[in-house]
CSV table of C-alpha atoms and ligand atoms in Angstrom, one decimal:
chain,number,residue,atom,x,y,z
A,1,MET,CA,-0.1,0.1,-0.6
A,2,ASN,CA,1.6,3.2,-0.5
A,3,LEU,CA,-1.3,5.5,0.1
A,4,GLU,CA,-3.9,5.2,3.1
A,5,VAL,CA,-5.8,7.8,4.3
A,6,ARG,CA,-8.6,7.5,7.6
A,7,ARG,CA,-11.7,8.9,8.7
A,8,LEU,CA,-10.8,12.4,6.7
A,9,LYS,CA,-12.3,15.1,7.3
A,10,GLY,CA,-12.3,18.5,4.9
A,11,TYR,CA,-14.8,21.6,4.9
A,12,TYR,CA,-14.6,25.2,3.3
A,13,ARG,CA,-15.4,27.6,6.1
A,14,VAL,CA,-18.2,29.8,4.1
A,15,SER,CA,-18.2,32.4,7.4
A,16,SER,CA,-18.3,31.7,11.1
A,17,LYS,CA,-20.6,29.2,12.2
A,18,ILE,CA,-21.3,27.7,8.2
A,19,ASP,CA,-18.6,24.9,6.7
A,20,VAL,CA,-19.8,23.3,3.5
A,21,LYS,CA,-19.0,19.3,4.3
A,22,ALA,CA,-17.0,18.7,1.2
A,23,VAL,CA,-15.1,15.4,2.6
A,24,ASP,CA,-16.5,14.1,5.8
A,25,ASP,CA,-15.2,10.9,7.3
A,26,MET,CA,-13.5,9.1,4.8
A,27,THR,CA,-11.2,5.9,4.5
A,28,PHE,CA,-10.1,4.1,1.7
A,29,SER,CA,-6.1,3.4,0.5
A,30,ALA,CA,-4.1,3.4,-2.7
A,31,THR,CA,-2.1,0.1,-3.2
A,32,ALA,CA,0.9,0.2,-5.7
A,33,GLY,CA,0.5,-1.1,-9.4
A,34,GLU,CA,-3.2,0.1,-8.6
A,35,ILE,CA,-6.2,2.8,-10.5
A,36,LEU,CA,-8.3,4.0,-7.9
A,37,GLY,CA,-10.8,5.2,-9.1
A,38,VAL,CA,-13.5,7.6,-8.0
A,39,ALA,CA,-16.4,8.4,-9.1
A,40,GLY,CA,-19.5,10.7,-8.1
A,41,GLU,CA,-21.3,13.7,-9.6
A,42,SER,CA,-20.1,16.9,-9.7
A,43,GLY,CA,-19.9,18.7,-6.6
A,44,CYS,CA,-19.5,15.4,-4.7
A,45,GLY,CA,-16.3,16.2,-2.7
A,46,LYS,CA,-13.6,14.5,-5.4
A,47,THR,CA,-11.5,17.1,-6.2
A,48,THR,CA,-11.0,18.3,-2.4
A,49,ILE,CA,-10.1,14.5,-1.4
A,50,LEU,CA,-7.2,15.0,-3.5
A,51,LYS,CA,-6.7,18.8,-2.1
A,52,LEU,CA,-6.6,17.1,1.4
A,53,CYS,CA,-4.2,14.6,0.3
A,54,THR,CA,-1.9,16.9,-1.4
A,55,ALA,CA,-1.5,19.3,1.3
A,56,TRP,CA,-3.1,22.0,-1.0
A,57,ILE,CA,-5.0,23.0,1.7
A,58,LYS,CA,-6.3,26.8,1.2
A,59,TYR,CA,-8.2,29.0,3.3
A,60,PRO,CA,-11.6,28.2,2.7
A,61,LEU,CA,-10.5,24.8,2.9
A,62,LYS,CA,-9.5,23.4,6.3
A,63,VAL,CA,-8.8,19.9,7.5
A,64,VAL,CA,-11.2,19.1,10.9
A,65,GLY,CA,-9.7,15.5,11.3
A,66,GLY,CA,-8.5,12.4,10.1
A,67,GLN,CA,-4.9,11.6,8.5
A,68,VAL,CA,-3.3,11.2,4.9
A,69,ILE,CA,-0.3,8.1,5.6
A,70,TYR,CA,2.2,8.0,2.7
A,71,HIS,CA,4.0,3.8,2.7
A,72,HIS,CA,7.2,4.6,1.5
A,73,LYS,CA,10.4,2.9,2.4
A,74,GLY,CA,9.4,1.3,4.6
A,75,LYS,CA,8.2,4.7,6.3
A,76,GLU,CA,4.9,6.1,7.5
A,77,ILE,CA,5.1,9.3,6.6
A,78,ASP,CA,1.9,11.2,8.7
A,79,LEU,CA,1.5,14.0,6.1
A,80,TYR,CA,-0.3,16.8,8.1
A,81,SER,CA,2.0,16.6,11.1
A,82,LEU,CA,4.8,17.8,8.6
A,83,LYS,CA,5.6,21.7,8.1
A,84,GLU,CA,5.2,23.1,4.7
A,85,ASP,CA,8.9,22.8,3.9
A,86,GLN,CA,8.8,19.0,4.9
A,87,ILE,CA,5.4,18.4,2.6
A,88,LYS,CA,7.1,19.8,-0.2
A,89,LYS,CA,10.2,18.1,-0.7
A,90,LEU,CA,7.3,15.2,-0.4
A,91,ARG,CA,6.1,17.1,-3.6
A,92,TRP,CA,7.2,15.4,-6.8
A,93,ASN,CA,9.6,12.9,-4.8
A,94,ILE,CA,6.8,10.9,-3.1
A,95,PHE,CA,3.6,12.3,-4.9
A,96,THR,CA,2.3,14.6,-8.0
A,97,LEU,CA,-1.1,16.1,-8.8
A,98,VAL,CA,-1.9,16.0,-12.4
A,99,PRO,CA,-4.4,18.8,-11.9
A,100,GLN,CA,-7.5,19.3,-14.2
A,101,ALA,CA,-6.8,21.0,-17.1
A,102,ALA,CA,-3.7,20.6,-16.8
A,103,MET,CA,-2.3,21.2,-20.9
A,104,ASN,CA,-3.0,24.9,-19.7
A,105,SER,CA,-0.6,25.0,-16.9
A,106,LEU,CA,2.2,24.7,-19.3
A,107,ASN,CA,4.6,27.9,-19.1
A,108,PRO,CA,3.4,29.5,-22.4
A,109,VAL,CA,7.5,31.3,-22.3
A,110,ARG,CA,9.4,27.7,-22.0
A,111,LYS,CA,10.2,24.9,-24.1
A,112,ILE,CA,9.0,21.4,-23.4
A,113,GLY,CA,12.3,20.3,-23.1
A,114,LYS,CA,13.2,22.9,-20.5
A,115,ILE,CA,10.5,22.5,-18.9
A,116,PHE,CA,11.1,19.0,-17.9
A,117,GLU,CA,14.5,19.8,-17.2
A,118,GLU,CA,13.6,23.1,-14.7
A,119,THR,CA,10.7,20.2,-13.0
A,120,ILE,CA,13.4,17.8,-12.6
A,121,PHE,CA,16.5,19.9,-11.2
A,122,SER,CA,13.7,21.8,-8.6
A,123,HIS,CA,13.7,19.0,-7.2
A,124,LYS,CA,17.6,18.0,-6.7
A,125,PRO,CA,19.7,20.1,-4.2
A,126,LYS,CA,21.9,22.4,-6.4
A,127,GLN,CA,25.0,21.1,-5.3
A,128,LYS,CA,24.3,17.4,-7.4
A,129,ILE,CA,23.4,19.2,-10.6
A,130,ASP,CA,26.1,18.5,-12.7
A,131,GLN,CA,27.3,17.6,-16.4
A,132,GLU,CA,26.5,14.0,-15.3
A,133,LEU,CA,22.9,14.6,-14.0
A,134,HIS,CA,22.6,16.8,-17.5
A,135,LYS,CA,23.4,14.1,-19.3
A,136,GLU,CA,21.0,11.9,-17.0
A,137,THR,CA,18.3,13.8,-17.4
A,138,ARG,CA,18.4,14.0,-21.4
A,139,GLU,CA,18.2,10.7,-21.8
A,140,ARG,CA,15.0,10.4,-19.0
A,141,ILE,CA,13.0,13.1,-20.6
A,142,ARG,CA,13.7,11.3,-24.1
A,143,ASN,CA,12.5,8.2,-22.8
A,144,ALA,CA,9.5,10.2,-21.6
A,145,MET,CA,8.6,11.2,-24.6
A,146,ASN,CA,8.8,7.4,-26.1
A,147,ASP,CA,7.1,6.3,-23.6
A,148,ILE,CA,4.1,8.6,-24.6
A,149,GLY,CA,4.0,8.4,-27.9
A,150,LEU,CA,4.8,11.4,-28.4
A,151,PRO,CA,7.8,12.1,-30.7
A,152,ARG,CA,11.3,13.4,-29.5
A,153,GLU,CA,11.0,17.0,-31.8
A,154,ILE,CA,8.6,18.5,-29.9
A,155,LEU,CA,11.2,18.9,-27.1
A,156,SER,CA,12.3,22.1,-28.8
A,157,MET,CA,8.9,23.6,-29.0
A,158,TYR,CA,6.8,25.7,-27.7
A,159,PRO,CA,3.5,24.3,-25.7
A,160,CYS,CA,1.3,27.0,-28.0
A,161,GLN,CA,2.7,24.1,-31.1
A,162,LEU,CA,1.4,21.8,-29.6
A,163,SER,CA,-1.9,20.0,-30.2
A,164,GLY,CA,-4.5,20.0,-26.5
A,165,GLY,CA,-4.4,15.8,-27.2
A,166,MET,CA,-0.2,16.1,-26.9
A,167,LYS,CA,-0.2,18.9,-24.2
A,168,GLN,CA,-2.5,16.7,-22.0
A,169,ARG,CA,0.5,13.6,-22.7
A,170,VAL,CA,3.4,16.2,-21.2
A,171,ALA,CA,1.8,17.1,-19.1
A,172,LEU,CA,0.7,14.0,-17.3
A,173,SER,CA,4.0,12.6,-18.1
A,174,LEU,CA,6.0,15.8,-16.1
A,175,GLY,CA,3.8,14.4,-13.5
A,176,LEU,CA,5.1,11.2,-13.8
A,177,ILE,CA,8.8,12.2,-14.7
A,178,THR,CA,10.7,12.4,-10.7
A,179,ARG,CA,9.0,9.3,-10.3
A,180,PRO,CA,6.8,9.5,-7.8
A,181,SER,CA,5.5,6.6,-5.9
A,182,VAL,CA,1.8,8.1,-5.2
A,183,VAL,CA,-0.2,10.1,-8.3
A,184,PHE,CA,-3.3,11.8,-8.8
A,185,CYS,CA,-5.0,12.6,-11.6
A,186,ASP,CA,-7.6,15.3,-12.0
A,187,GLU,CA,-10.3,14.5,-14.8
A,188,PRO,CA,-7.1,14.1,-17.0
A,189,THR,CA,-8.5,13.5,-20.3
A,190,SER,CA,-11.8,15.8,-19.9
A,191,GLY,CA,-12.2,18.0,-23.2
A,192,LEU,CA,-9.9,15.0,-25.4
A,193,ASP,CA,-11.4,13.6,-28.3
A,194,LEU,CA,-11.8,9.5,-27.7
A,195,VAL,CA,-8.7,8.7,-29.8
A,196,THR,CA,-6.5,10.2,-27.4
A,197,GLN,CA,-8.6,9.9,-24.4
A,198,LYS,CA,-7.7,5.8,-25.0
A,199,GLY,CA,-4.1,6.0,-26.2
A,200,ILE,CA,-3.4,8.2,-22.3
A,201,LEU,CA,-5.5,5.9,-20.5
A,202,GLN,CA,-3.8,2.8,-22.4
A,203,PHE,CA,-0.2,4.2,-21.2
A,204,LEU,CA,-1.3,5.1,-17.7
A,205,ARG,CA,-2.8,1.5,-16.9
A,206,LYS,CA,1.1,0.5,-18.4
A,207,TYR,CA,2.8,2.6,-16.4
A,208,THR,CA,1.3,2.4,-13.3
A,209,LEU,CA,1.6,-1.7,-13.6
A,210,GLU,CA,5.8,-1.2,-14.9
A,211,ASN,CA,6.4,1.9,-12.3
A,212,LYS,CA,4.4,0.0,-9.4
A,213,ILE,CA,3.1,3.0,-8.3
A,214,ALA,CA,-0.5,3.8,-7.1
A,215,VAL,CA,-3.0,5.8,-9.4
A,216,MET,CA,-5.9,7.8,-7.5
A,217,PHE,CA,-7.9,8.3,-10.4
A,218,ILE,CA,-11.1,11.5,-10.2
A,219,ASN,CA,-13.0,11.3,-13.0
A,220,HIS,CA,-16.8,11.7,-13.3
A,221,ASP,CA,-17.4,9.5,-16.8
A,222,MET,CA,-17.6,5.4,-15.6
A,223,GLY,CA,-17.3,4.4,-18.7
A,224,VAL,CA,-13.8,5.3,-18.3
A,225,HIS,CA,-13.8,3.7,-15.4
A,226,ALA,CA,-15.0,0.5,-17.0
A,227,GLN,CA,-11.7,0.3,-18.2
A,228,LEU,CA,-9.2,1.8,-16.6
A,229,SER,CA,-9.6,1.4,-12.6
A,230,ASP,CA,-8.5,-1.5,-10.6
A,231,THR,CA,-11.0,-0.3,-7.5
A,232,LEU,CA,-14.0,1.8,-8.0
A,233,LEU,CA,-14.8,4.1,-4.7
A,234,ILE,CA,-18.1,5.9,-4.9
A,235,THR,CA,-18.5,9.3,-4.1
A,236,TYR,CA,-22.1,11.4,-2.9
A,237,ALA,CA,-22.8,14.9,-1.1
A,238,GLY,CA,-18.9,14.6,0.8
A,239,LYS,CA,-19.4,10.7,1.4
A,240,GLN,CA,-18.4,7.5,0.0
A,241,VAL,CA,-21.5,5.6,-0.6
A,242,GLU,CA,-19.9,2.1,-2.0
A,243,SER,CA,-16.2,0.8,-3.0
A,244,ALA,CA,-15.6,-2.4,-4.6
A,245,PRO,CA,-13.3,-4.1,-7.4
A,246,THR,CA,-14.7,-2.2,-10.6
A,247,LYS,CA,-15.0,-5.5,-12.5
A,248,GLU,CA,-17.6,-6.1,-9.8
A,249,MET,CA,-18.6,-2.8,-9.1
A,250,PHE,CA,-20.0,-3.0,-12.7
A,251,ALA,CA,-21.3,-7.2,-12.3
A,252,LYS,CA,-22.9,-5.9,-9.0
A,253,PRO,CA,-23.6,-2.3,-7.8
A,254,LEU,CA,-24.9,-2.7,-4.0
A,255,HIS,CA,-25.6,0.8,-3.1
A,256,PRO,CA,-29.0,2.7,-5.0
A,257,TYR,CA,-26.3,5.8,-6.1
A,258,SER,CA,-24.1,3.5,-7.4
A,259,GLN,CA,-26.6,1.6,-9.1
A,260,ALA,CA,-27.7,4.7,-10.6
A,261,LEU,CA,-24.8,5.3,-11.9
A,262,ILE,CA,-24.1,1.8,-13.8
A,263,GLY,CA,-27.1,2.1,-15.3
A,264,SER,CA,-27.3,5.3,-16.6
A,265,LEU,CA,-24.6,3.8,-19.4
A,266,PRO,CA,-25.9,3.6,-22.6
A,267,VAL,CA,-25.3,0.0,-23.5
A,268,ILE,CA,-25.5,-1.5,-27.5
A,269,GLY,CA,-28.4,-2.3,-29.3
A,270,ASP,CA,-30.3,-1.6,-25.9
A,271,ARG,CA,-33.2,0.2,-27.2
A,272,GLU,CA,-35.1,0.7,-23.7
A,273,ARG,CA,-34.7,4.4,-22.2
A,274,LYS,CA,-33.0,4.7,-19.0
A,275,ILE,CA,-33.6,6.6,-16.0
A,276,GLY,CA,-32.5,8.8,-14.0
A,277,LEU,CA,-32.1,9.8,-10.7
A,278,THR,CA,-34.6,12.3,-9.7
A,279,GLY,CA,-33.3,15.6,-7.7
A,280,SER,CA,-29.8,16.9,-7.0
A,281,PRO,CA,-27.4,16.2,-5.0
A,282,PRO,CA,-28.0,18.3,-1.5
A,283,SER,CA,-26.3,21.0,-0.3
A,284,LEU,CA,-23.2,20.3,2.2
A,285,ILE,CA,-24.2,23.3,4.1
A,286,ASP,CA,-27.0,21.6,6.1
A,287,PRO,CA,-27.4,18.0,4.3
A,288,PRO,CA,-29.8,15.9,5.0
A,289,PRO,CA,-30.0,13.8,8.4
A,290,GLY,CA,-28.8,10.0,8.3
A,291,CYS,CA,-28.0,8.7,4.5
A,292,ARG,CA,-27.3,11.6,2.4
A,293,PHE,CA,-29.0,10.3,-0.5
A,294,HIS,CA,-32.4,9.0,1.4
A,295,PRO,CA,-34.2,12.3,-0.1
A,296,ARG,CA,-33.3,10.6,-3.8
A,297,CYS,CA,-32.8,7.3,-3.3
A,298,PRO,CA,-36.0,5.0,-5.2
A,299,HIS,CA,-35.6,2.5,-1.5
A,300,VAL,CA,-36.1,5.0,1.3
A,301,MET,CA,-36.8,3.1,4.3
A,302,ASP,CA,-37.9,5.5,8.0
A,303,ILE,CA,-34.6,4.8,9.0
A,304,CYS,CA,-32.7,6.6,6.3
A,305,SER,CA,-33.5,9.9,7.4
A,306,GLU,CA,-32.9,9.1,11.1
A,307,LEU,CA,-29.8,7.0,11.6
A,308,GLU,CA,-26.4,7.2,9.2
A,309,PRO,CA,-25.3,3.7,7.5
A,310,GLU,CA,-21.9,2.4,8.7
A,311,TYR,CA,-19.5,1.9,5.7
A,312,GLN,CA,-19.1,-1.7,5.5
A,313,GLU,CA,-17.6,-4.2,4.3
A,314,VAL,CA,-19.7,-7.0,3.0
A,315,ALA,CA,-18.2,-9.0,0.1
A,316,PRO,CA,-13.8,-9.1,0.3
A,317,LYS,CA,-13.3,-5.7,-0.2
A,318,HIS,CA,-16.7,-4.6,-1.4
A,319,PHE,CA,-17.3,-1.6,1.4
A,320,VAL,CA,-21.2,-0.2,1.4
A,321,ALA,CA,-23.0,2.4,3.6
A,322,CYS,CA,-26.8,1.5,2.8
A,323,PHE,CA,-29.3,-0.3,5.7
A,324,LEU,CA,-30.3,-2.5,3.1
A,325,HIS,CA,-27.4,-4.5,2.9
A,326,ARG,CA,-26.3,-4.4,6.6
A,327,SER,CA,-24.4,-7.3,8.4
B,1,SF4,FE1,-31.5,4.3,0.3
B,1,SF4,FE2,-31.8,4.0,2.7
B,1,SF4,FE3,-29.4,2.6,1.6
B,1,SF4,FE4,-29.8,5.7,1.8
B,1,SF4,S1,-29.2,3.6,3.8
B,1,SF4,S2,-28.9,4.5,0.3
B,1,SF4,S3,-31.9,6.0,2.0
B,1,SF4,S4,-32.2,2.5,1.2
């Protein structure tokens, strides 16, 4: 296991008395050589999870409770026990974040090769940057271009000379170039055409396995998760509602919200009209009592608005928070 998240809570402070409970008591882990997918509707806390896991915490977001632990070379590193300068050393070396629309974050006045070099050197002690490291770095960057399927010539180009798909490949490759053990990807393929998207996903899958990194992959598209994720975590209104090996989740989703997400996927030849969920996710300032999904749940019972269902393991590696599946 490379990443362990224990009972994590992160709220946005709107005023002295009002909090938006964006991540409210989540526990999960990410394993070496595997991709953990996180799915759910917009506003259900997916991006906030990444911010909390990478200590990218700016007001009004605050950590209310829980721990984020990195397991690295036999050591447990408790993220929130570290000072800011210690956390800076972990970024890029132990974990990296490929943010949403990362391709737009490439420095427009730097050539691609220079951007890679600066990223690598900025995380090395100055006294270690010598001729030998320059040579090794150039080789590493050229190999990275091969791996991600881009011609080496782009290293002497500016970002504006590349297509959107090429820039996104560069952004992903940049997130991997320092060889971190955990990589967080926030919708890395959104806005790309299907062929480019497939190429990026295949690369990420292969890289994860070969390099034994753990990837946490945020995406709202369940079709992408079906292709890529090993384990799928479904979140709703700041809560984790179900987690299972992806194949099992698609074959037998247990939580009514997971069933709705998976049931909304189109199937070739299926002409039946899909019935979506009614209503919309609740306000996270004052979420519904009990199960937060109860105002929209087709199976709601009296108990659902009174008590919060526990998140329980109902089969090996299959967890769900729903009174329909209490053990
Ligand atoms: Fe529906 Fe109740 Fe299960 Fe929540 S706990 S998902 S409201 S059945």
